């Protein structure tokens, strides 16, 4: 039986395990951590350290064997599945492909082959003041974009990058070669050219980064360093989306703390004002200060002043 507290650090350990090629390197890293960061080896007698390790090893070995025995006993008495009655029907090419998929598998969230890539914003749909957005991509439903080799979605705080692995075998974590650095990301399979690789748009928090496999698709989740900005793309050099076309409701403003929310709302307000060719909140504040100064000094002539 698994105790709830045992699962508390599962996601963290899973992330660490995915960076190793097997149990031996993982254990080596763990014991190396104890050597470098604790007095585990030097603070007690050698015999005591070994005894402690063996004690916990034997404890979990006993639990693992008991769980295996219980599972085998349950499987032994499970009634066999009842076969469904045979039927005859015409199978199309699409139907034949569908039969290869197990109905118990979750539906992939990856962009399908027939799902369109992100398109440029039609020129006639550009609003006044949006001339600079010409040629940029329209954001997808997740405020990101669908590219040929990957897609991404984002909130103000996080990014999710999905990289499909177009191979004809079931990919395991040990088959992948993933690098997530502060300023770059690489995703691919071992002994092959990377599928995506390059310098990313801005800085990320690598301590919060993680990746998982979802139906032969690598899903990378990272936290932005700057949590009050929208990313126009993931990799520098890729075609950018128009951040002015992003839908604010997807950003979950209600989840932000008061100070961050006010900053984001100000940023969004200024964005709308610029798009409409109107003064931003800072421009209005400057104008109000100048108007107050002019009212306090009617004897001064401001007619020849140029306001920036």
PDB file of N, CA and C in Angstrom, residues 2-73:
ATOM      1  N   UNK A   2       0.583   2.180  -0.884  1.00  0.00           N
ATOM      2  CA  UNK A   2       1.378   3.395  -0.996  1.00  0.00           C
ATOM      3  C   UNK A   2       0.841   4.453  -0.046  1.00  0.00           C
ATOM      4  N   UNK A   3       1.690   4.946   0.828  1.00  0.00           N
ATOM      5  CA  UNK A   3       1.301   6.020   1.744  1.00  0.00           C
ATOM      6  C   UNK A   3       1.301   7.338   0.990  1.00  0.00           C
ATOM      7  N   UNK A   4       0.292   8.175   1.266  1.00  0.00           N
ATOM      8  CA  UNK A   4       0.148   9.434   0.520  1.00  0.00           C
ATOM      9  C   UNK A   4       1.396  10.296   0.587  1.00  0.00           C
ATOM     10  N   UNK A   5       2.045  10.313   1.777  1.00  0.00           N
ATOM     11  CA  UNK A   5       3.228  11.159   1.937  1.00  0.00           C
ATOM     12  C   UNK A   5       4.379  10.690   1.057  1.00  0.00           C
ATOM     13  N   UNK A   6       4.392   9.379   0.681  1.00  0.00           N
ATOM     14  CA  UNK A   6       5.452   8.857  -0.176  1.00  0.00           C
ATOM     15  C   UNK A   6       5.439   9.512  -1.547  1.00  0.00           C
ATOM     16  N   UNK A   7       4.257   9.907  -2.008  1.00  0.00           N
ATOM     17  CA  UNK A   7       4.108  10.464  -3.350  1.00  0.00           C
ATOM     18  C   UNK A   7       4.375  11.969  -3.399  1.00  0.00           C
ATOM     19  N   UNK A   8       4.657  12.547  -2.246  1.00  0.00           N
ATOM     20  CA  UNK A   8       4.805  14.001  -2.154  1.00  0.00           C
ATOM     21  C   UNK A   8       5.865  14.549  -3.098  1.00  0.00           C
ATOM     22  N   UNK A   9       6.978  13.813  -3.244  1.00  0.00           N
ATOM     23  CA  UNK A   9       8.092  14.303  -4.054  1.00  0.00           C
ATOM     24  C   UNK A   9       8.231  13.547  -5.384  1.00  0.00           C
ATOM     25  N   UNK A  10       7.179  12.805  -5.766  1.00  0.00           N
ATOM     26  CA  UNK A  10       7.260  11.991  -6.985  1.00  0.00           C
ATOM     27  C   UNK A  10       7.607  12.801  -8.220  1.00  0.00           C
ATOM     28  N   UNK A  11       6.957  13.947  -8.398  1.00  0.00           N
ATOM     29  CA  UNK A  11       7.196  14.745  -9.610  1.00  0.00           C
ATOM     30  C   UNK A  11       8.639  15.241  -9.668  1.00  0.00           C
ATOM     31  N   UNK A  12       9.187  15.609  -8.500  1.00  0.00           N
ATOM     32  CA  UNK A  12      10.567  16.089  -8.451  1.00  0.00           C
ATOM     33  C   UNK A  12      11.549  14.953  -8.762  1.00  0.00           C
ATOM     34  N   UNK A  13      11.325  13.767  -8.121  1.00  0.00           N
ATOM     35  CA  UNK A  13      12.206  12.626  -8.361  1.00  0.00           C
ATOM     36  C   UNK A  13      12.083  12.126  -9.802  1.00  0.00           C
ATOM     37  N   UNK A  14      10.858  12.183 -10.346  1.00  0.00           N
ATOM     38  CA  UNK A  14      10.667  11.753 -11.730  1.00  0.00           C
ATOM     39  C   UNK A  14      11.461  12.647 -12.670  1.00  0.00           C
ATOM     40  N   UNK A  15      11.431  13.938 -12.390  1.00  0.00           N
ATOM     41  CA  UNK A  15      12.189  14.888 -13.212  1.00  0.00           C
ATOM     42  C   UNK A  15      13.684  14.578 -13.135  1.00  0.00           C
ATOM     43  N   UNK A  16      14.183  14.273 -11.938  1.00  0.00           N
ATOM     44  CA  UNK A  16      15.605  13.938 -11.772  1.00  0.00           C
ATOM     45  C   UNK A  16      15.927  12.628 -12.479  1.00  0.00           C
ATOM     46  N   UNK A  17      15.045  11.631 -12.317  1.00  0.00           N
ATOM     47  CA  UNK A  17      15.275  10.316 -12.925  1.00  0.00           C
ATOM     48  C   UNK A  17      15.344  10.400 -14.441  1.00  0.00           C
ATOM     49  N   UNK A  18      14.544  11.306 -15.025  1.00  0.00           N
ATOM     50  CA  UNK A  18      14.510  11.442 -16.478  1.00  0.00           C
ATOM     51  C   UNK A  18      15.820  11.988 -17.035  1.00  0.00           C
ATOM     52  N   UNK A  19      16.627  12.568 -16.169  1.00  0.00           N
ATOM     53  CA  UNK A  19      17.913  13.107 -16.610  1.00  0.00           C
ATOM     54  C   UNK A  19      19.037  12.063 -16.532  1.00  0.00           C
ATOM     55  N   UNK A  20      18.689  10.838 -16.115  1.00  0.00           N
ATOM     56  CA  UNK A  20      19.680   9.782 -15.984  1.00  0.00           C
ATOM     57  C   UNK A  20      19.344   8.607 -16.892  1.00  0.00           C
ATOM     58  N   UNK A  21      20.362   7.842 -17.240  1.00  0.00           N
ATOM     59  CA  UNK A  21      20.173   6.683 -18.111  1.00  0.00           C
ATOM     60  C   UNK A  21      20.219   5.396 -17.298  1.00  0.00           C
ATOM     61  N   UNK A  22      19.242   5.243 -16.428  1.00  0.00           N
ATOM     62  CA  UNK A  22      19.170   4.023 -15.637  1.00  0.00           C
ATOM     63  C   UNK A  22      19.279   4.265 -14.144  1.00  0.00           C
ATOM     64  N   UNK A  23      19.101   3.165 -13.377  1.00  0.00           N
ATOM     65  CA  UNK A  23      19.099   3.249 -11.920  1.00  0.00           C
ATOM     66  C   UNK A  23      20.495   3.540 -11.363  1.00  0.00           C
ATOM     67  N   UNK A  24      21.520   2.896 -11.939  1.00  0.00           N
ATOM     68  CA  UNK A  24      22.882   3.063 -11.407  1.00  0.00           C
ATOM     69  C   UNK A  24      23.340   4.528 -11.404  1.00  0.00           C
ATOM     70  N   UNK A  25      23.203   5.257 -12.526  1.00  0.00           N
ATOM     71  CA  UNK A  25      23.601   6.674 -12.506  1.00  0.00           C
ATOM     72  C   UNK A  25      22.762   7.502 -11.533  1.00  0.00           C
ATOM     73  N   UNK A  26      21.473   7.134 -11.383  1.00  0.00           N
ATOM     74  CA  UNK A  26      20.600   7.864 -10.462  1.00  0.00           C
ATOM     75  C   UNK A  26      21.074   7.677  -9.021  1.00  0.00           C
ATOM     76  N   UNK A  27      21.403   6.422  -8.653  1.00  0.00           N
ATOM     77  CA  UNK A  27      21.909   6.164  -7.297  1.00  0.00           C
ATOM     78  C   UNK A  27      23.253   6.844  -7.070  1.00  0.00           C
ATOM     79  N   UNK A  28      24.089   6.849  -8.101  1.00  0.00           N
ATOM     80  CA  UNK A  28      25.390   7.502  -7.982  1.00  0.00           C
ATOM     81  C   UNK A  28      25.229   8.993  -7.695  1.00  0.00           C
ATOM     82  N   UNK A  29      24.269   9.615  -8.385  1.00  0.00           N
ATOM     83  CA  UNK A  29      23.998  11.033  -8.147  1.00  0.00           C
ATOM     84  C   UNK A  29      23.509  11.268  -6.722  1.00  0.00           C
ATOM     85  N   UNK A  30      22.609  10.383  -6.254  1.00  0.00           N
ATOM     86  CA  UNK A  30      22.052  10.546  -4.910  1.00  0.00           C
ATOM     87  C   UNK A  30      23.134  10.416  -3.837  1.00  0.00           C
ATOM     88  N   UNK A  31      23.959   9.353  -3.936  1.00  0.00           N
ATOM     89  CA  UNK A  31      25.004   9.163  -2.936  1.00  0.00           C
ATOM     90  C   UNK A  31      26.095  10.224  -3.058  1.00  0.00           C
ATOM     91  N   UNK A  32      26.286  10.727  -4.279  1.00  0.00           N
ATOM     92  CA  UNK A  32      27.220  11.838  -4.458  1.00  0.00           C
ATOM     93  C   UNK A  32      26.715  13.095  -3.773  1.00  0.00           C
ATOM     94  N   UNK A  33      25.403  13.291  -3.821  1.00  0.00           N
ATOM     95  CA  UNK A  33      24.800  14.431  -3.118  1.00  0.00           C
ATOM     96  C   UNK A  33      25.031  14.317  -1.614  1.00  0.00           C
ATOM     97  N   UNK A  34      24.828  13.106  -1.066  1.00  0.00           N
ATOM     98  CA  UNK A  34      25.058  12.905   0.368  1.00  0.00           C
ATOM     99  C   UNK A  34      26.517  13.193   0.729  1.00  0.00           C
ATOM    100  N   UNK A  35      27.449  12.810  -0.149  1.00  0.00           N
ATOM    101  CA  UNK A  35      28.873  13.047   0.109  1.00  0.00           C
ATOM    102  C   UNK A  35      29.207  14.536   0.086  1.00  0.00           C
ATOM    103  N   UNK A  36      28.648  15.259  -0.898  1.00  0.00           N
ATOM    104  CA  UNK A  36      29.026  16.655  -1.098  1.00  0.00           C
ATOM    105  C   UNK A  36      28.297  17.613  -0.162  1.00  0.00           C
ATOM    106  N   UNK A  37      27.072  17.292   0.183  1.00  0.00           N
ATOM    107  CA  UNK A  37      26.236  18.253   0.904  1.00  0.00           C
ATOM    108  C   UNK A  37      25.883  17.865   2.335  1.00  0.00           C
ATOM    109  N   UNK A  38      26.272  16.651   2.758  1.00  0.00           N
ATOM    110  CA  UNK A  38      25.948  16.228   4.120  1.00  0.00           C
ATOM    111  C   UNK A  38      27.174  15.558   4.758  1.00  0.00           C
ATOM    112  N   UNK A  39      27.034  15.198   6.039  1.00  0.00           N
ATOM    113  CA  UNK A  39      28.106  14.467   6.730  1.00  0.00           C
ATOM    114  C   UNK A  39      27.728  13.006   6.891  1.00  0.00           C
ATOM    115  N   UNK A  40      26.916  12.492   5.955  1.00  0.00           N
ATOM    116  CA  UNK A  40      26.425  11.120   6.026  1.00  0.00           C
ATOM    117  C   UNK A  40      27.567  10.118   6.163  1.00  0.00           C
ATOM    118  N   UNK A  41      28.636  10.307   5.410  1.00  0.00           N
ATOM    119  CA  UNK A  41      29.747   9.355   5.422  1.00  0.00           C
ATOM    120  C   UNK A  41      30.722   9.596   6.579  1.00  0.00           C
ATOM    121  N   UNK A  42      30.863  10.832   6.987  1.00  0.00           N
ATOM    122  CA  UNK A  42      31.880  11.174   7.987  1.00  0.00           C
ATOM    123  C   UNK A  42      31.302  11.426   9.367  1.00  0.00           C
ATOM    124  N   UNK A  43      29.997  11.651   9.460  1.00  0.00           N
ATOM    125  CA  UNK A  43      29.393  11.993  10.743  1.00  0.00           C
ATOM    126  C   UNK A  43      29.070  10.790  11.599  1.00  0.00           C
ATOM    127  N   UNK A  44      29.013   9.606  10.992  1.00  0.00           N
ATOM    128  CA  UNK A  44      28.715   8.387  11.755  1.00  0.00           C
ATOM    129  C   UNK A  44      29.727   7.311  11.371  1.00  0.00           C
ATOM    130  N   UNK A  45      29.708   6.226  12.104  1.00  0.00           N
ATOM    131  CA  UNK A  45      30.567   5.102  11.777  1.00  0.00           C
ATOM    132  C   UNK A  45      30.143   4.496  10.438  1.00  0.00           C
ATOM    133  N   UNK A  46      31.138   3.956   9.699  1.00  0.00           N
ATOM    134  CA  UNK A  46      30.837   3.357   8.396  1.00  0.00           C
ATOM    135  C   UNK A  46      29.760   2.284   8.512  1.00  0.00           C
ATOM    136  N   UNK A  47      29.882   1.473   9.555  1.00  0.00           N
ATOM    137  CA  UNK A  47      28.925   0.387   9.743  1.00  0.00           C
ATOM    138  C   UNK A  47      27.508   0.924   9.925  1.00  0.00           C
ATOM    139  N   UNK A  48      27.407   2.029  10.654  1.00  0.00           N
ATOM    140  CA  UNK A  48      26.086   2.626  10.881  1.00  0.00           C
ATOM    141  C   UNK A  48      25.483   3.156   9.584  1.00  0.00           C
ATOM    142  N   UNK A  49      26.308   3.781   8.744  1.00  0.00           N
ATOM    143  CA  UNK A  49      25.826   4.310   7.460  1.00  0.00           C
ATOM    144  C   UNK A  49      25.323   3.176   6.577  1.00  0.00           C
ATOM    145  N   UNK A  50      26.124   2.090   6.496  1.00  0.00           N
ATOM    146  CA  UNK A  50      25.705   0.942   5.684  1.00  0.00           C
ATOM    147  C   UNK A  50      24.433   0.312   6.238  1.00  0.00           C
ATOM    148  N   UNK A  51      24.380   0.211   7.564  1.00  0.00           N
ATOM    149  CA  UNK A  51      23.203  -0.378   8.207  1.00  0.00           C
ATOM    150  C   UNK A  51      21.948   0.431   7.904  1.00  0.00           C
ATOM    151  N   UNK A  52      22.083   1.756   7.910  1.00  0.00           N
ATOM    152  CA  UNK A  52      20.954   2.635   7.628  1.00  0.00           C
ATOM    153  C   UNK A  52      20.452   2.437   6.198  1.00  0.00           C
ATOM    154  N   UNK A  53      21.420   2.359   5.251  1.00  0.00           N
ATOM    155  CA  UNK A  53      21.046   2.162   3.848  1.00  0.00           C
ATOM    156  C   UNK A  53      20.346   0.820   3.666  1.00  0.00           C
ATOM    157  N   UNK A  54      20.920  -0.247   4.251  1.00  0.00           N
ATOM    158  CA  UNK A  54      20.334  -1.580   4.112  1.00  0.00           C
ATOM    159  C   UNK A  54      18.970  -1.677   4.786  1.00  0.00           C
ATOM    160  N   UNK A  55      18.810  -0.955   5.886  1.00  0.00           N
ATOM    161  CA  UNK A  55      17.533  -0.978   6.603  1.00  0.00           C
ATOM    162  C   UNK A  55      16.401  -0.479   5.700  1.00  0.00           C
ATOM    163  N   UNK A  56      16.640   0.664   5.040  1.00  0.00           N
ATOM    164  CA  UNK A  56      15.593   1.230   4.179  1.00  0.00           C
ATOM    165  C   UNK A  56      15.449   0.436   2.877  1.00  0.00           C
ATOM    166  N   UNK A  57      16.573  -0.128   2.391  1.00  0.00           N
ATOM    167  CA  UNK A  57      16.489  -0.974   1.205  1.00  0.00           C
ATOM    168  C   UNK A  57      15.603  -2.186   1.486  1.00  0.00           C
ATOM    169  N   UNK A  58      15.867  -2.881   2.610  1.00  0.00           N
ATOM    170  CA  UNK A  58      15.091  -4.078   2.961  1.00  0.00           C
ATOM    171  C   UNK A  58      13.635  -3.748   3.243  1.00  0.00           C
ATOM    172  N   UNK A  59      13.402  -2.586   3.831  1.00  0.00           N
ATOM    173  CA  UNK A  59      12.019  -2.161   4.122  1.00  0.00           C
ATOM    174  C   UNK A  59      11.215  -2.043   2.831  1.00  0.00           C
ATOM    175  N   UNK A  60      11.771  -1.366   1.831  1.00  0.00           N
ATOM    176  CA  UNK A  60      11.033  -1.160   0.581  1.00  0.00           C
ATOM    177  C   UNK A  60      11.045  -2.405  -0.292  1.00  0.00           C
ATOM    178  N   UNK A  61      12.072  -3.251  -0.124  1.00  0.00           N
ATOM    179  CA  UNK A  61      12.079  -4.531  -0.839  1.00  0.00           C
ATOM    180  C   UNK A  61      10.910  -5.394  -0.373  1.00  0.00           C
ATOM    181  N   UNK A  62      10.703  -5.443   0.931  1.00  0.00           N
ATOM    182  CA  UNK A  62       9.589  -6.233   1.489  1.00  0.00           C
ATOM    183  C   UNK A  62       8.247  -5.701   0.962  1.00  0.00           C
ATOM    184  N   UNK A  63       8.081  -4.375   0.962  1.00  0.00           N
ATOM    185  CA  UNK A  63       6.820  -3.780   0.478  1.00  0.00           C
ATOM    186  C   UNK A  63       6.619  -4.076  -1.003  1.00  0.00           C
ATOM    187  N   UNK A  64       7.692  -3.952  -1.804  1.00  0.00           N
ATOM    188  CA  UNK A  64       7.591  -4.192  -3.245  1.00  0.00           C
ATOM    189  C   UNK A  64       7.194  -5.641  -3.536  1.00  0.00           C
ATOM    190  N   UNK A  65       7.797  -6.614  -2.814  1.00  0.00           N
ATOM    191  CA  UNK A  65       7.463  -8.019  -3.025  1.00  0.00           C
ATOM    192  C   UNK A  65       6.031  -8.316  -2.609  1.00  0.00           C
ATOM    193  N   UNK A  66       5.588  -7.686  -1.531  1.00  0.00           N
ATOM    194  CA  UNK A  66       4.215  -7.883  -1.061  1.00  0.00           C
ATOM    195  C   UNK A  66       3.224  -7.312  -2.069  1.00  0.00           C
ATOM    196  N   UNK A  67       3.531  -6.140  -2.610  1.00  0.00           N
ATOM    197  CA  UNK A  67       2.641  -5.526  -3.617  1.00  0.00           C
ATOM    198  C   UNK A  67       2.571  -6.383  -4.872  1.00  0.00           C
ATOM    199  N   UNK A  68       3.718  -6.942  -5.281  1.00  0.00           N
ATOM    200  CA  UNK A  68       3.748  -7.804  -6.465  1.00  0.00           C
ATOM    201  C   UNK A  68       2.903  -9.057  -6.232  1.00  0.00           C
ATOM    202  N   UNK A  69       3.015  -9.648  -5.033  1.00  0.00           N
ATOM    203  CA  UNK A  69       2.260 -10.849  -4.706  1.00  0.00           C
ATOM    204  C   UNK A  69       0.751 -10.565  -4.715  1.00  0.00           C
ATOM    205  N   UNK A  70       0.367  -9.423  -4.141  1.00  0.00           N
ATOM    206  CA  UNK A  70      -1.045  -9.057  -4.107  1.00  0.00           C
ATOM    207  C   UNK A  70      -1.598  -8.831  -5.510  1.00  0.00           C
ATOM    208  N   UNK A  71      -0.793  -8.215  -6.375  1.00  0.00           N
ATOM    209  CA  UNK A  71      -1.228  -7.944  -7.741  1.00  0.00           C
ATOM    210  C   UNK A  71      -1.411  -9.250  -8.510  1.00  0.00           C
ATOM    211  N   UNK A  72      -0.459 -10.178  -8.341  1.00  0.00           N
ATOM    212  CA  UNK A  72      -0.572 -11.458  -9.035  1.00  0.00           C
ATOM    213  C   UNK A  72      -1.794 -12.225  -8.564  1.00  0.00           C
ATOM    214  N   UNK A  73      -2.095 -12.128  -7.273  1.00  0.00           N
ATOM    215  CA  UNK A  73      -3.261 -12.809  -6.735  1.00  0.00           C
ATOM    216  C   UNK A  73      -4.545 -12.208  -7.301  1.00  0.00           C
TER     217      UNK A  73
END
